[in-house]
Each structure stands twice: as structure tokens, then as C-alpha cells.
Amino acid sequence: MEFLQNGFTLDIPRGCFPLSTDSILLADFVHLRRDEQVLDLGAGCGTLGLLLCAKNDRCSVTGLELDETAHRAALENIRRNQLNGRMNAVHGDLRLLPPEMVGSFTSCVSNPPYFSGGEASLSTPLARREDCCEPAQLFAAAARALKFGGDFYLVHKPERLAQLCACAATAGLEPKRLRLIRHKEGSPVSLILLACRKGGKPGLIWEEASLHHADGSPTEYYKKLYHQ
């Protein structure tokens, strides 16, 4: 059992994707306006939804998840945290976005699989390799789900940035914010956080952040992420 901000708890059954720094970074990166309607593409056990609901008590989050075990866990996490009025879990495939989701959301979020090939994970095959969630499919789903002017936020590996931006352009999403994450000051970029806007005009804000100082001590950014 993981204990989150504001008394929320997250239970992750064996075989489902664990709570990671990636999700915590992404939840912090997301800008939530009042009464935000968020769609989490590849929601897993509802991790991002819980983090966002803990961050903002006025947002609502719908999670779309292909894996049935993770979907059932999300339903249980919603029930246990008494979020039935603010969170919803849907069992489905983002490549076949349900018609009722089209044009319905002010924001989309995703912590997608990072790897296009290689040996599949035995414990979390759908969560780690993009067999069912290629970048082009992910951006197309976000573009269909978003209202005009809505934002799509995701976390990914830096070596995929050019491909992600190309997929965004094809889907009609304009990159607006990019945050480069380093595990330690002076080390190579280990993760990127990208925000794209449906119908947005060109103009990219570039940010950088490190989780630890060169001596290994946590940065103020890290302390903010983990509420220290």
C-alpha cells in the first residue's frame, strides 16, 4: 500500500505497474485549472488520477486502461478513497477511443510504455513495451479526446523526443512546454516532460530540473515532489 498526499492510498496488485518517480514528476508537471476534466490514457491502477485528485480537489479524472487486472485495481482504489464522484475507470483500448470520450476533456495525461522493442517484461508486459500503445496512436487518441485548446501531458525518455514532436504535429498538437529531468546535477537527461496543446500556436517553453545535487543530497525540486 502506498500513502499519497491528503490521506489518499494506492494499492498496486502484483503484476501491475508500480508507483514510480515518473508518475510523481508528471503529476507535478500538469497544470490543473478549476474544474479540469482529465483523461488518463493507459491509466493502470489509477495512479495518476489519485495523484491529480490529491493535488487539486476540483478536478475529475477518467482512466482508460487495457489490462483488466489493472482496471479492476483502479476501481478498487477509487472506491477505497471515496472518489466515485471525481474518478472513473474505463476498461478499453486507446486505439479504439469510445465515442463518448471524443472531444470531452480539457486535459489528457499519460505515462506510456517507453520501449519500442526488446524483450517484453514478464511482470508488466503492457506497461513497459509499446506493443499496444505506439506514440502515433497515443497522440492520435489524445487529440481526439481533447477539446480545442486542451493540453496533453506525458513523460518519456529523452531519446524519443524528436519522434514525440513529429507525432504531436501529425495529430494537430503543438508542443508548448518541455522539462528536462536529470537524476543528478550535471548528469545526462534521464526523462522528459512534454506538454502539447490542441490548436496551439508555435512557442516552446524550455525548463530543466534535477532531483539531486552533485553530492547526492535532494534538491528543493525533489523535496517539493515528495512533500518533504
mmCIF file of C-alpha atoms in Angstrom:
data_model
loop_
_atom_site.group_PDB
_atom_site.id
_atom_site.type_symbol
_atom_site.label_atom_id
_atom_site.label_comp_id
_atom_site.label_asym_id
_atom_site.label_seq_id
_atom_site.Cartn_x
_atom_site.Cartn_y
_atom_site.Cartn_z
ATOM 1 C CA MET A 1 0.000 0.000 0.000
ATOM 2 C CA GLU A 2 1.350 3.426 -0.998
ATOM 3 C CA PHE A 3 0.379 6.503 1.032
ATOM 4 C CA LEU A 4 -0.199 9.656 -1.023
ATOM 5 C CA GLN A 5 -0.874 13.308 -0.289
ATOM 6 C CA ASN A 6 -4.067 14.312 1.586
ATOM 7 C CA GLY A 7 -4.652 10.858 3.040
ATOM 8 C CA PHE A 8 -5.161 9.015 -0.266
ATOM 9 C CA THR A 9 -3.855 5.474 -0.590
ATOM 10 C CA LEU A 10 -2.844 3.459 -3.637
ATOM 11 C CA ASP A 11 -2.908 -0.338 -3.744
ATOM 12 C CA ILE A 12 -0.960 -1.914 -6.608
ATOM 13 C CA PRO A 13 -1.534 -5.663 -7.113
ATOM 14 C CA ARG A 14 1.315 -7.881 -8.180
ATOM 15 C CA GLY A 15 1.823 -7.701 -11.936
ATOM 16 C CA CYS A 16 0.688 -4.088 -12.234
ATOM 17 C CA PHE A 17 2.978 -1.127 -12.854
ATOM 18 C CA PRO A 18 4.351 0.254 -9.537
ATOM 19 C CA LEU A 19 4.250 3.818 -8.289
ATOM 20 C CA SER A 20 7.286 5.496 -9.855
ATOM 21 C CA THR A 21 9.122 8.803 -9.858
ATOM 22 C CA ASP A 22 7.892 9.187 -13.449
ATOM 23 C CA SER A 23 4.250 9.430 -12.342
ATOM 24 C CA ILE A 24 5.088 11.787 -9.484
ATOM 25 C CA LEU A 25 7.047 14.039 -11.863
ATOM 26 C CA LEU A 26 4.203 14.052 -14.374
ATOM 27 C CA ALA A 27 1.509 14.830 -11.789
ATOM 28 C CA ASP A 28 3.567 17.802 -10.592
ATOM 29 C CA PHE A 29 4.132 18.993 -14.197
ATOM 30 C CA VAL A 30 0.425 19.010 -15.078
ATOM 31 C CA HIS A 31 -1.224 22.432 -14.781
ATOM 32 C CA LEU A 32 -4.749 21.916 -13.472
ATOM 33 C CA ARG A 33 -7.272 24.664 -13.965
ATOM 34 C CA ARG A 34 -10.507 24.865 -11.974
ATOM 35 C CA ASP A 35 -12.904 22.008 -12.773
ATOM 36 C CA GLU A 36 -10.380 20.327 -15.069
ATOM 37 C CA GLN A 37 -11.704 17.225 -16.863
ATOM 38 C CA VAL A 38 -8.762 14.871 -17.323
ATOM 39 C CA LEU A 39 -8.393 11.668 -19.334
ATOM 40 C CA ASP A 40 -5.551 9.350 -18.312
ATOM 41 C CA LEU A 41 -4.540 7.230 -21.304
ATOM 42 C CA GLY A 42 -3.172 3.917 -20.079
ATOM 43 C CA ALA A 43 -4.248 4.596 -16.521
ATOM 44 C CA GLY A 44 -3.072 1.376 -14.892
ATOM 45 C CA CYS A 45 -4.291 1.166 -11.290
ATOM 46 C CA GLY A 46 -5.352 4.821 -11.280
ATOM 47 C CA THR A 47 -2.029 6.157 -10.005
ATOM 48 C CA LEU A 48 -2.015 9.451 -11.922
ATOM 49 C CA GLY A 49 -5.689 10.025 -11.241
ATOM 50 C CA LEU A 50 -5.148 9.709 -7.497
ATOM 51 C CA LEU A 51 -2.097 11.982 -7.593
ATOM 52 C CA LEU A 52 -4.027 14.629 -9.538
ATOM 53 C CA CYS A 53 -7.094 14.419 -7.294
ATOM 54 C CA ALA A 54 -4.809 14.796 -4.273
ATOM 55 C CA LYS A 55 -3.223 17.843 -5.916
ATOM 56 C CA ASN A 56 -6.473 19.572 -6.880
ATOM 57 C CA ASP A 57 -9.826 18.986 -5.188
ATOM 58 C CA ARG A 58 -11.803 20.391 -8.128
ATOM 59 C CA CYS A 59 -10.565 18.193 -10.979
ATOM 60 C CA SER A 60 -12.164 14.991 -12.263
ATOM 61 C CA VAL A 61 -10.215 12.140 -13.849
ATOM 62 C CA THR A 62 -11.268 9.302 -16.152
ATOM 63 C CA GLY A 63 -8.786 6.481 -16.614
ATOM 64 C CA LEU A 64 -8.736 4.320 -19.743
ATOM 65 C CA GLU A 65 -6.863 1.029 -19.295
ATOM 66 C CA LEU A 66 -6.479 -2.072 -21.469
ATOM 67 C CA ASP A 67 -5.225 -4.516 -18.827
ATOM 68 C CA GLU A 68 -8.170 -5.994 -16.932
ATOM 69 C CA THR A 69 -6.259 -6.650 -13.700
ATOM 70 C CA ALA A 70 -5.047 -3.056 -13.529
ATOM 71 C CA HIS A 71 -8.537 -1.798 -14.396
ATOM 72 C CA ARG A 72 -10.082 -3.760 -11.513
ATOM 73 C CA ALA A 73 -7.415 -2.392 -9.171
ATOM 74 C CA ALA A 74 -8.265 1.155 -10.314
ATOM 75 C CA LEU A 75 -11.928 0.587 -9.492
ATOM 76 C CA GLU A 76 -10.954 -0.600 -6.015
ATOM 77 C CA ASN A 77 -8.625 2.379 -5.468
ATOM 78 C CA ILE A 78 -11.429 4.740 -6.457
ATOM 79 C CA ARG A 79 -13.848 3.020 -4.062
ATOM 80 C CA ARG A 80 -11.448 2.899 -1.125
ATOM 81 C CA ASN A 81 -10.565 6.605 -1.459
ATOM 82 C CA GLN A 82 -14.250 7.576 -1.813
ATOM 83 C CA LEU A 83 -13.606 9.267 -5.163
ATOM 84 C CA ASN A 84 -16.574 7.835 -7.072
ATOM 85 C CA GLY A 85 -17.821 11.334 -7.838
ATOM 86 C CA ARG A 86 -14.462 12.537 -9.187
ATOM 87 C CA MET A 87 -12.733 9.490 -10.677
ATOM 88 C CA ASN A 88 -13.937 6.949 -13.195
ATOM 89 C CA ALA A 89 -12.192 3.883 -14.638
ATOM 90 C CA VAL A 90 -12.984 2.531 -18.111
ATOM 91 C CA HIS A 91 -11.757 -0.807 -19.444
ATOM 92 C CA GLY A 92 -10.823 -0.175 -23.063
ATOM 93 C CA ASP A 93 -8.223 0.353 -25.766
ATOM 94 C CA LEU A 94 -6.968 3.880 -26.505
ATOM 95 C CA ARG A 95 -6.590 2.864 -30.164
ATOM 96 C CA LEU A 96 -10.378 2.452 -30.205
ATOM 97 C CA LEU A 97 -11.395 5.507 -28.205
ATOM 98 C CA PRO A 98 -15.033 5.217 -27.065
ATOM 99 C CA PRO A 99 -17.251 7.708 -28.957
ATOM 100 C CA GLU A 100 -18.421 9.370 -25.736
ATOM 101 C CA MET A 101 -14.822 10.391 -24.978
ATOM 102 C CA VAL A 102 -14.250 12.255 -28.250
ATOM 103 C CA GLY A 103 -13.848 15.995 -27.636
ATOM 104 C CA SER A 104 -14.839 15.637 -23.984
ATOM 105 C CA PHE A 105 -11.701 16.524 -21.986
ATOM 106 C CA THR A 106 -9.780 19.686 -21.165
ATOM 107 C CA SER A 107 -6.581 17.717 -20.449
ATOM 108 C CA CYS A 108 -5.062 14.333 -21.213
ATOM 109 C CA VAL A 109 -2.180 12.709 -19.361
ATOM 110 C CA SER A 110 -0.127 9.598 -19.982
ATOM 111 C CA ASN A 111 2.816 7.706 -18.534
ATOM 112 C CA PRO A 112 3.163 5.392 -21.536
ATOM 113 C CA PRO A 113 5.483 2.455 -22.270
ATOM 114 C CA TYR A 114 8.951 3.743 -23.166
ATOM 115 C CA PHE A 115 10.338 0.900 -25.250
ATOM 116 C CA SER A 116 9.565 0.086 -28.879
ATOM 117 C CA GLY A 117 11.289 -3.294 -28.852
ATOM 118 C CA GLY A 118 13.406 -5.662 -26.852
ATOM 119 C CA GLU A 119 12.371 -8.479 -24.573
ATOM 120 C CA ALA A 120 8.939 -7.992 -23.027
ATOM 121 C CA SER A 121 8.684 -7.716 -19.244
ATOM 122 C CA LEU A 122 7.230 -10.867 -17.698
ATOM 123 C CA SER A 123 5.650 -8.933 -14.817
ATOM 124 C CA THR A 124 4.221 -5.893 -16.667
ATOM 125 C CA PRO A 125 4.308 -6.593 -20.439
ATOM 126 C CA LEU A 126 1.742 -3.973 -21.495
ATOM 127 C CA ALA A 127 3.133 -1.239 -19.249
ATOM 128 C CA ARG A 128 6.756 -1.361 -20.412
ATOM 129 C CA ARG A 129 6.698 -2.084 -24.179
ATOM 130 C CA GLU A 130 4.539 -0.146 -26.624
ATOM 131 C CA ASP A 131 3.015 -3.120 -28.450
ATOM 132 C CA CYS A 132 -0.477 -1.698 -27.808
ATOM 133 C CA CYS A 133 0.439 1.962 -27.422
ATOM 134 C CA GLU A 134 2.765 3.355 -30.080
ATOM 135 C CA PRO A 135 3.482 7.117 -29.877
ATOM 136 C CA ALA A 136 1.467 7.894 -33.016
ATOM 137 C CA GLN A 137 -1.527 6.022 -31.577
ATOM 138 C CA LEU A 138 -1.147 7.749 -28.217
ATOM 139 C CA PHE A 139 -1.054 11.259 -29.690
ATOM 140 C CA ALA A 140 -3.961 10.486 -32.021
ATOM 141 C CA ALA A 141 -6.050 9.323 -29.051
ATOM 142 C CA ALA A 142 -5.197 12.439 -27.051
ATOM 143 C CA ALA A 143 -6.059 14.719 -29.971
ATOM 144 C CA ARG A 144 -9.439 13.020 -30.430
ATOM 145 C CA ALA A 145 -10.271 13.187 -26.715
ATOM 146 C CA LEU A 146 -9.283 16.827 -26.168
ATOM 147 C CA LYS A 147 -11.421 19.874 -26.589
ATOM 148 C CA PHE A 148 -9.896 22.671 -28.686
ATOM 149 C CA GLY A 149 -7.255 24.398 -26.570
ATOM 150 C CA GLY A 150 -6.838 21.361 -24.307
ATOM 151 C CA ASP A 151 -3.432 20.112 -23.205
ATOM 152 C CA PHE A 152 -1.766 16.704 -23.419
ATOM 153 C CA TYR A 153 0.931 15.940 -20.836
ATOM 154 C CA LEU A 154 3.266 12.958 -20.917
ATOM 155 C CA VAL A 155 6.549 11.680 -19.527
ATOM 156 C CA HIS A 156 9.014 9.800 -21.716
ATOM 157 C CA LYS A 157 12.669 9.069 -22.465
ATOM 158 C CA PRO A 158 14.755 11.913 -23.964
ATOM 159 C CA GLU A 159 15.933 9.859 -26.937
ATOM 160 C CA ARG A 160 12.331 9.692 -28.172
ATOM 161 C CA LEU A 161 11.780 13.482 -28.187
ATOM 162 C CA ALA A 162 12.059 14.004 -31.959
ATOM 163 C CA GLN A 163 9.598 11.178 -32.604
ATOM 164 C CA LEU A 164 7.180 12.521 -29.994
ATOM 165 C CA CYS A 165 7.207 16.000 -31.524
ATOM 166 C CA ALA A 166 6.648 14.561 -35.002
ATOM 167 C CA CYS A 167 3.681 12.536 -33.733
ATOM 168 C CA ALA A 168 2.306 15.610 -31.982
ATOM 169 C CA ALA A 169 2.460 17.645 -35.206
ATOM 170 C CA THR A 170 0.698 14.915 -37.177
ATOM 171 C CA ALA A 171 -2.083 14.818 -34.575
ATOM 172 C CA GLY A 172 -2.530 18.611 -34.532
ATOM 173 C CA LEU A 173 -0.933 19.081 -31.117
ATOM 174 C CA GLU A 174 1.647 21.854 -30.645
ATOM 175 C CA PRO A 175 4.495 21.312 -28.134
ATOM 176 C CA LYS A 176 4.290 24.164 -25.600
ATOM 177 C CA ARG A 177 6.388 23.132 -22.571
ATOM 178 C CA LEU A 178 9.383 20.831 -22.241
ATOM 179 C CA ARG A 179 11.050 19.995 -18.929
ATOM 180 C CA LEU A 180 14.327 18.087 -18.923
ATOM 181 C CA ILE A 181 14.877 15.958 -15.815
ATOM 182 C CA ARG A 182 18.324 14.972 -14.562
ATOM 183 C CA HIS A 183 18.792 12.432 -11.792
ATOM 184 C CA LYS A 184 21.755 14.461 -10.536
ATOM 185 C CA GLU A 185 23.044 17.942 -11.411
ATOM 186 C CA GLY A 186 25.470 17.674 -14.327
ATOM 187 C CA SER A 187 24.330 14.188 -15.298
ATOM 188 C CA PRO A 188 22.674 13.343 -18.648
ATOM 189 C CA VAL A 189 18.945 13.996 -19.051
ATOM 190 C CA SER A 190 17.097 10.871 -17.907
ATOM 191 C CA LEU A 191 13.452 11.853 -18.508
ATOM 192 C CA ILE A 192 11.453 14.487 -20.338
ATOM 193 C CA LEU A 193 8.079 16.006 -19.514
ATOM 194 C CA LEU A 194 6.197 17.357 -22.530
ATOM 195 C CA ALA A 195 3.007 19.414 -22.753
ATOM 196 C CA CYS A 196 1.240 19.853 -26.118
ATOM 197 C CA ARG A 197 -1.847 21.934 -26.910
ATOM 198 C CA LYS A 198 -4.608 21.109 -29.364
ATOM 199 C CA GLY A 199 -4.759 24.008 -31.798
ATOM 200 C CA GLY A 200 -1.883 25.780 -30.038
ATOM 201 C CA LYS A 201 0.360 28.345 -31.702
ATOM 202 C CA PRO A 202 4.130 27.765 -32.020
ATOM 203 C CA GLY A 203 6.141 28.713 -28.956
ATOM 204 C CA LEU A 204 8.001 26.324 -26.656
ATOM 205 C CA ILE A 205 8.975 26.989 -23.028
ATOM 206 C CA TRP A 206 12.132 25.071 -22.102
ATOM 207 C CA GLU A 207 12.731 24.082 -18.461
ATOM 208 C CA GLU A 208 15.334 21.996 -16.635
ATOM 209 C CA ALA A 209 15.308 20.364 -13.196
ATOM 210 C CA SER A 210 17.466 17.975 -11.188
ATOM 211 C CA LEU A 211 16.381 15.565 -8.470
ATOM 212 C CA HIS A 212 19.687 15.569 -6.581
ATOM 213 C CA HIS A 213 22.663 17.867 -6.142
ATOM 214 C CA ALA A 214 26.085 16.712 -7.299
ATOM 215 C CA ASP A 215 26.816 15.441 -3.770
ATOM 216 C CA GLY A 216 23.697 13.251 -3.821
ATOM 217 C CA SER A 217 21.567 15.376 -1.493
ATOM 218 C CA PRO A 218 17.984 16.100 -2.610
ATOM 219 C CA THR A 219 17.223 19.349 -4.418
ATOM 220 C CA GLU A 220 14.362 21.657 -3.478
ATOM 221 C CA TYR A 221 12.546 20.295 -6.529
ATOM 222 C CA TYR A 222 12.817 16.754 -5.160
ATOM 223 C CA LYS A 223 11.588 17.895 -1.736
ATOM 224 C CA LYS A 224 8.597 19.599 -3.368
ATOM 225 C CA LEU A 225 7.735 16.450 -5.323
ATOM 226 C CA TYR A 226 7.750 14.305 -2.191
ATOM 227 C CA HIS A 227 6.289 16.952 0.145
ATOM 228 C CA GLN A 228 9.346 16.991 2.397
#
